[in-house]
Every structure is written in C-alpha cells, then in structure tokens.
XYZ file of C-alpha atoms in Angstrom:
280
model
C -27.897 3.082 28.156
C -26.461 6.940 27.373
C -26.291 7.509 23.806
C -23.253 10.113 24.678
C -21.413 7.067 26.575
C -20.856 6.061 22.484
C -17.600 7.156 21.153
C -17.131 7.237 17.578
C -13.040 6.547 17.992
C -14.084 3.649 20.161
C -16.416 2.306 16.762
C -13.267 3.511 14.613
C -11.393 0.376 16.246
C -14.205 -1.244 16.879
C -14.099 -1.551 12.354
C -10.117 -1.997 12.184
C -10.591 -5.277 14.623
C -13.490 -6.634 12.893
C -12.008 -5.997 9.368
C -8.580 -7.700 10.536
C -9.494 -10.140 12.931
C -6.693 -9.607 15.394
C -5.636 -6.709 17.535
C -2.207 -6.723 16.270
C -3.357 -6.146 12.969
C -5.594 -3.839 13.459
C -3.051 -2.119 15.584
C -0.316 -1.605 12.536
C -3.353 -0.091 10.529
C -4.052 2.634 12.915
C -1.395 3.400 14.111
C -2.001 2.490 18.024
C -0.808 -0.012 20.275
C -2.622 -3.269 21.040
C -3.242 -2.606 24.016
C -5.173 0.231 23.078
C -7.310 -1.229 20.907
C -8.265 -4.002 22.872
C -9.530 -0.650 26.042
C -11.721 0.869 23.232
C -13.010 -2.220 22.443
C -13.940 -2.983 26.208
C -15.288 0.273 26.394
C -17.319 0.418 23.523
C -18.412 -3.220 25.150
C -19.553 -1.470 28.376
C -21.301 1.396 26.777
C -23.549 -1.059 24.711
C -24.260 -4.041 27.030
C -22.986 -6.183 24.575
C -20.084 -8.532 23.961
C -18.658 -7.883 20.508
C -16.321 -10.212 20.115
C -15.328 -13.904 20.685
C -11.530 -13.811 21.701
C -10.311 -16.861 20.653
C -6.741 -18.074 20.391
C -6.870 -17.781 16.961
C -7.603 -13.767 16.865
C -10.811 -11.743 17.818
C -14.619 -13.087 15.898
C -17.534 -11.019 15.552
C -20.651 -12.120 18.045
C -23.888 -11.729 16.294
C -24.158 -8.380 18.063
C -20.626 -7.989 16.645
C -22.099 -8.902 13.587
C -24.940 -6.479 13.625
C -23.265 -3.486 14.647
C -20.364 -4.017 11.825
C -23.092 -3.286 9.333
C -24.296 -0.244 11.130
C -20.787 1.165 11.933
C -20.161 0.987 7.902
C -23.150 2.943 7.311
C -21.893 5.707 9.665
C -18.393 5.236 8.192
C -19.763 5.604 4.723
C -21.708 9.173 5.742
C -18.345 10.517 7.522
C -16.010 9.713 4.461
C -19.750 10.968 2.341
C -18.953 14.414 4.093
C -15.603 14.638 3.623
C -15.407 14.212 -0.181
C -18.499 16.931 -0.341
C -15.941 19.054 1.670
C -13.143 17.661 -0.696
C -15.149 18.880 -3.919
C -15.219 22.212 -2.556
C -11.421 23.091 -1.542
C -8.966 22.020 -4.530
C -6.251 22.630 -1.773
C -7.186 19.279 0.321
C -4.296 17.029 0.120
C -4.080 14.340 -2.998
C -3.044 10.730 -0.830
C -0.955 8.408 -3.342
C -0.860 5.160 -2.028
C 1.706 2.742 -3.223
C 4.736 0.132 -2.804
C 8.037 1.364 -1.732
C 9.520 1.081 -5.025
C 6.454 3.199 -7.025
C 6.665 5.645 -3.808
C 10.515 5.665 -4.112
C 10.531 6.334 -8.284
C 7.433 8.950 -8.003
C 9.702 11.155 -5.160
C 13.128 10.092 -7.896
C 11.188 12.130 -10.378
C 9.486 14.693 -8.438
C 10.426 18.006 -10.626
C 9.178 15.637 -13.674
C 6.134 15.234 -11.791
C 5.327 18.697 -12.161
C 3.171 18.613 -8.903
C 4.428 21.209 -7.180
C 0.604 23.272 -7.435
C -1.235 20.961 -5.329
C -0.652 19.706 -1.622
C 1.002 15.334 -2.359
C 0.693 12.898 0.480
C 3.119 9.563 -0.466
C 1.598 6.671 1.053
C 4.441 4.067 0.979
C 2.426 0.821 2.337
C 2.925 -2.709 0.818
C -0.725 -3.578 1.443
C -3.532 -2.566 -0.533
C -5.359 0.350 0.679
C -9.008 0.393 0.081
C -9.561 3.297 -1.956
C -13.854 2.925 -1.419
C -13.461 3.931 2.083
C -10.701 6.472 0.650
C -7.969 5.025 2.802
C -5.871 6.649 0.163
C -7.148 9.269 -3.080
C -4.847 7.602 -5.633
C -4.259 4.099 -5.093
C -1.008 2.045 -7.902
C -1.431 -1.257 -7.534
C -0.007 -4.476 -9.038
C -2.674 -5.739 -10.391
C -6.764 -4.615 -11.921
C -8.710 -3.808 -8.886
C -12.010 -6.310 -8.125
C -13.754 -3.952 -5.629
C -17.178 -2.147 -6.731
C -17.050 1.580 -7.286
C -13.359 2.606 -8.319
C -11.698 3.514 -11.718
C -8.713 1.570 -12.969
C -6.389 2.908 -15.420
C -3.419 0.781 -17.022
C -0.184 1.700 -17.130
C 2.946 -0.627 -17.816
C 4.353 -3.761 -17.327
C 6.786 -4.121 -14.431
C 9.683 -6.244 -15.114
C 11.631 -8.088 -11.778
C 15.650 -8.812 -11.968
C 18.362 -9.900 -9.624
C 21.368 -7.576 -9.470
C 24.153 -7.016 -6.980
C 26.956 -4.646 -6.767
C 29.918 -5.432 -9.073
C 32.425 -6.408 -6.032
C 29.143 -9.145 -5.241
C 28.614 -10.727 -8.379
C 30.649 -13.784 -7.665
C 29.016 -13.916 -4.676
C 26.472 -16.664 -3.778
C 24.821 -14.559 -0.673
C 21.212 -13.289 -0.780
C 19.213 -10.609 0.974
C 15.552 -11.109 1.416
C 12.806 -8.992 2.906
C 9.986 -10.573 5.027
C 7.547 -8.725 3.857
C 4.809 -10.641 1.621
C 5.219 -8.786 -1.902
C 5.551 -11.365 -4.804
C 9.467 -10.697 -5.358
C 10.150 -11.228 -1.835
C 8.625 -14.662 -1.727
C 10.221 -15.716 -4.765
C 13.095 -14.870 -2.877
C 12.856 -16.868 0.085
C 11.374 -19.636 -2.258
C 14.325 -20.029 -4.728
C 17.162 -18.978 -2.499
C 16.302 -20.455 0.325
C 19.856 -21.966 1.323
C 21.931 -19.036 0.250
C 19.866 -16.024 2.488
C 22.554 -13.862 4.152
C 20.673 -11.244 5.332
C 16.650 -10.467 5.965
C 15.275 -7.133 6.013
C 11.741 -5.902 7.314
C 11.496 -2.991 4.804
C 12.049 -3.680 1.635
C 14.225 -0.145 0.273
C 17.126 -1.715 2.858
C 17.295 -4.437 0.185
C 18.567 -1.458 -2.390
C 21.031 -0.115 0.521
C 22.330 -3.908 1.095
C 23.094 -4.217 -2.399
C 24.653 -1.531 -2.959
C 27.077 -1.926 0.063
C 28.000 -4.793 -2.118
C 26.081 -7.403 0.616
C 24.758 -9.563 -1.898
C 22.149 -10.599 -4.834
C 18.952 -8.782 -4.344
C 15.791 -9.109 -6.945
C 14.302 -5.173 -7.729
C 11.963 -4.105 -9.713
C 14.519 -3.190 -13.013
C 13.023 0.547 -12.933
C 15.427 0.720 -9.663
C 18.294 -1.367 -10.838
C 18.656 -0.263 -14.045
C 18.779 3.544 -11.964
C 21.569 2.688 -10.334
C 24.935 2.406 -11.597
C 26.808 0.939 -9.265
C 24.246 -2.351 -9.729
C 24.144 -4.650 -12.709
C 21.738 -7.542 -13.708
C 22.845 -10.745 -12.648
C 20.459 -12.739 -14.673
C 17.591 -12.357 -16.959
C 14.181 -10.675 -16.064
C 11.975 -13.382 -13.661
C 9.163 -13.586 -15.929
C 7.211 -14.669 -13.106
C 7.269 -11.949 -11.404
C 6.058 -9.545 -14.566
C 2.983 -7.709 -13.541
C 0.380 -5.122 -14.947
C 0.266 -1.400 -13.015
C -2.797 -0.055 -12.808
C -3.868 3.654 -11.519
C -6.926 2.850 -8.922
C -9.449 6.047 -8.095
C -12.635 6.005 -6.956
C -15.300 6.500 -9.366
C -16.557 9.818 -8.256
C -13.377 11.274 -7.480
C -11.754 10.517 -10.916
C -13.975 13.381 -12.193
C -11.890 16.316 -9.907
C -10.039 18.365 -11.943
C -6.827 18.329 -9.362
C -7.952 14.096 -9.209
C -7.629 13.934 -12.994
C -4.867 16.371 -13.180
C -2.464 13.855 -10.792
C -3.877 10.923 -12.406
C -2.541 11.989 -15.969
C 0.565 12.996 -14.867
C 1.449 10.099 -12.897
C 0.602 7.928 -16.211
C 3.050 10.093 -18.588
C 5.570 9.835 -16.713
C 5.323 5.979 -16.596
C 4.333 5.646 -19.899
C 7.532 7.471 -21.433
C 10.064 5.611 -19.097
C 10.794 2.137 -20.723
C 12.658 1.036 -17.950
C 9.217 -0.883 -16.064
C 9.741 -3.439 -18.694
C 13.006 -4.062 -18.192
C 14.313 -3.487 -22.102
C 15.934 -0.713 -21.751
C-alpha cells in the first residue's frame, strides 16, 4: 500500500458510517449521497487492503479491521480538532456555531437584536439531532436535557413548557397536524392524536405555518405559540413534555472570551423571558 493512497476525506466518511451504522444516516450527517459515501468506503478498503464493514440487511457492521481503524481514525480526527481549536483561540473573528432545534433557532433569530451579537460571526445550525460538542460539530449547543458526555460544561437556563395551539377559526375542528421527526412533542401528538391527524410535515417549522392558516391543532413550545396573537391555547400545558433547557459547550472552549460572552447573552435573553414556562 502506498501511504499517499489513503485520503483523509475517506477516513472522515468512514467514521461517519461507523458511527451511524448505515449509509443513509451517515449521508444526512455529512451532506452527501449514500452512493458517494459507498464509493469512499470502497476506495478506503482498496487502499488499505482490508474489509472494514460487513454489509448486512440491517446496515453496515464494523469488522475487526474496521474497529481497529475506528480507534486510529478518531485519534487523527481529534488531532485535527485540536489544531482547529488552537487557531480558533488566536482568531477571535472565527465563526461561533450555535446548534439548537428548530424552535430555539427560530427564537434566537426573532430576538437577534436583543442578543446583541452584531460584533461577531454567528452560524446558527437548526437541527433536531444532538450534535457532538466534544467533536466540535458545534461550538455551543442548546439541548433539552443535561449532557452526559465527558469534557463538556453545561449551564441550565429555564424550563420549557408545551401546549396545544390553533387559530381561532380552527378551535372547534378536531384535525391535528403532526411532524414526522422524533422530538418528544412530535411523538406525543402521534401517540395521543393518531386518529385525528389530517396533515403531516417533515419540518417542525411547517407546524406553525399550517396552524396560522387554520389547518388544525398543533403542539408548540409556549414561547412560540404565545408569541403569535393569531393563535390560542386549546388546552392546558402538557406537563409530560416540559423539560429543562441547557446551554452546552466544550470544557476548553468555555474559557474563550467570545464564547463566554455569547453564552452569557443567550442565557440572559432566555432567563428574562417568562414565556418559556408557559405561565406568562
């Protein structure tokens, strides 16, 4: 094997497939097609002269060689991340990536002037999946539970409450709108209103648009639903969906002044807003 035959992009894609166990899931994570990922894996296997995965009907399962490579590739990945972090420390204008779900990203965008972040470059990443702060998939994460992974620091903000909402013209309707994502509120609607679901959406943001159009009832965070005068609560807060919210950052990165300042501003904005707990 020629050492130059091994491409880092192949190793990066190998790690994505190894972590997700399937081409389709990994493809979504890296933003490329499953066919492209398959080609990279095959190229890496040929370069190394080893089969890294067993192709099973249930997905891609690591072989012994694949497991050994995973450990080595993660060491390489961490070194890349360490180098990037060192450059970030020297460059205060580097982008600060804030990862949050659809609704928290909506909230931050709605209150961008109050946040006062015009002096730095912010990248908002709206995803329902938890991004790995340890691997620097995001610099700051906003999560609905306290993190359990090692090496991260967490700061509790507020309790987030959820309730059902509808346009006044739709209050008497029995139609419900469900999201196909696996967030707690979406799962609750599919479990409790199964026979009344008329519309389904793949993106949570579409729930709000359909509710405002009078299409039916939706479950929204109270800080979203209460912010729209064209919506009314159709029942009490759904207590089982209430959860604590946490700001998460890597233990090393929290010491960076620009990161600390961004966290403080987000925490201050959320902490001063009574709409989160549904009691306003």
